[in-house]
Amino acid sequence: MKRALKVLFVVVALVAAIGAMGGCFVRAHPVAPAAVVVARPAAPPPTVVYTQPAPVPAPAPVYVAPQPVGPPPPTIVY
């Protein structure tokens, strides 16, 4: 019984060692190669242009003539 356990232990150890070294007997099919990822430089940040609205011209001052105080002068008809 002890001899059978020793043989079983050795067989399991050999299978584990060969499997750890990449033996293909453990897998039923070959492993597909890993995808190769090529690092690309990051895209530049988008250019943001901040524009100011066109300045609104100040309204032109309106000249208001001084108004006489009191009643209007009499209208003279010739």
Short mmCIF file of C-alpha atoms in Angstrom, two decimals:
data_model
loop_
_atom_site.label_atom_id
_atom_site.label_comp_id
_atom_site.label_asym_id
_atom_site.label_seq_id
_atom_site.Cartn_x
_atom_site.Cartn_y
_atom_site.Cartn_z
CA MET A 1 0.00 0.00 0.00
CA LYS A 2 2.81 2.39 0.89
CA ARG A 3 4.58 1.58 -2.37
CA ALA A 4 1.41 2.40 -4.37
CA LEU A 5 1.10 5.75 -2.59
CA LYS A 6 4.74 6.55 -3.33
CA VAL A 7 4.31 5.67 -7.01
CA LEU A 8 1.12 7.72 -7.20
CA PHE A 9 2.86 10.67 -5.52
CA VAL A 10 5.79 10.47 -7.96
CA VAL A 11 3.45 10.30 -10.97
CA VAL A 12 1.45 13.30 -9.74
CA ALA A 13 4.67 15.23 -9.08
CA LEU A 14 6.00 14.45 -12.57
CA VAL A 15 2.73 15.46 -14.23
CA ALA A 16 2.69 18.71 -12.25
CA ALA A 17 6.34 19.46 -13.09
CA ILE A 18 5.90 18.79 -16.81
CA GLY A 19 2.67 20.81 -16.81
CA ALA A 20 4.43 23.71 -15.09
CA MET A 21 7.12 23.65 -17.79
CA GLY A 22 4.43 24.05 -20.47
CA GLY A 23 3.80 20.48 -21.48
CA CYS A 24 1.01 20.21 -24.03
CA PHE A 25 -0.21 16.85 -22.79
CA VAL A 26 -2.30 18.57 -20.13
CA ARG A 27 -4.28 20.66 -22.62
CA ALA A 28 -6.42 19.17 -25.34
CA HIS A 29 -5.67 22.04 -27.77
CA PRO A 30 -2.84 24.51 -28.17
CA VAL A 31 -3.30 27.90 -26.61
CA ALA A 32 -3.89 30.76 -29.02
CA PRO A 33 -1.12 33.35 -28.94
CA ALA A 34 -1.83 36.30 -26.72
CA ALA A 35 -2.97 39.47 -28.43
CA VAL A 36 -0.19 41.93 -29.01
CA VAL A 37 -1.10 45.39 -27.81
CA VAL A 38 0.91 48.16 -29.40
CA ALA A 39 1.02 51.30 -27.34
CA ARG A 40 0.04 54.37 -29.31
CA PRO A 41 0.63 57.92 -28.22
CA ALA A 42 -2.39 59.55 -26.72
CA ALA A 43 -4.42 61.80 -28.96
CA PRO A 44 -3.78 65.49 -28.36
CA PRO A 45 -6.48 67.25 -26.39
CA PRO A 46 -9.04 69.07 -28.49
CA THR A 47 -8.23 72.69 -29.18
CA VAL A 48 -10.71 74.96 -27.48
CA VAL A 49 -10.86 78.55 -28.63
CA TYR A 50 -12.63 80.95 -26.34
CA THR A 51 -13.99 83.96 -28.22
CA GLN A 52 -15.39 87.12 -26.74
CA PRO A 53 -18.49 88.68 -28.24
CA ALA A 54 -17.92 91.78 -30.32
CA PRO A 55 -17.97 94.87 -28.12
CA VAL A 56 -21.23 96.75 -28.33
CA PRO A 57 -20.55 100.39 -29.17
CA ALA A 58 -21.82 102.86 -26.62
CA PRO A 59 -24.85 104.81 -27.81
CA ALA A 60 -24.02 108.24 -29.16
CA PRO A 61 -25.06 111.01 -26.79
CA VAL A 62 -28.21 112.81 -27.89
CA TYR A 63 -28.03 116.58 -27.64
CA VAL A 64 -31.11 118.05 -26.02
CA ALA A 65 -31.42 121.84 -26.31
CA PRO A 66 -32.34 123.63 -23.13
CA GLN A 67 -36.05 124.37 -22.94
CA PRO A 68 -37.26 127.83 -21.96
CA VAL A 69 -39.00 128.11 -18.68
CA GLY A 70 -42.44 129.59 -18.52
CA PRO A 71 -45.22 130.12 -21.06
CA PRO A 72 -44.35 130.21 -24.76
CA PRO A 73 -43.93 133.63 -26.36
CA PRO A 74 -46.96 135.05 -28.19
CA THR A 75 -47.33 134.06 -31.84
CA ILE A 76 -47.19 137.08 -34.14
CA VAL A 77 -49.12 136.76 -37.40
CA TYR A 78 -48.37 139.38 -40.11
#
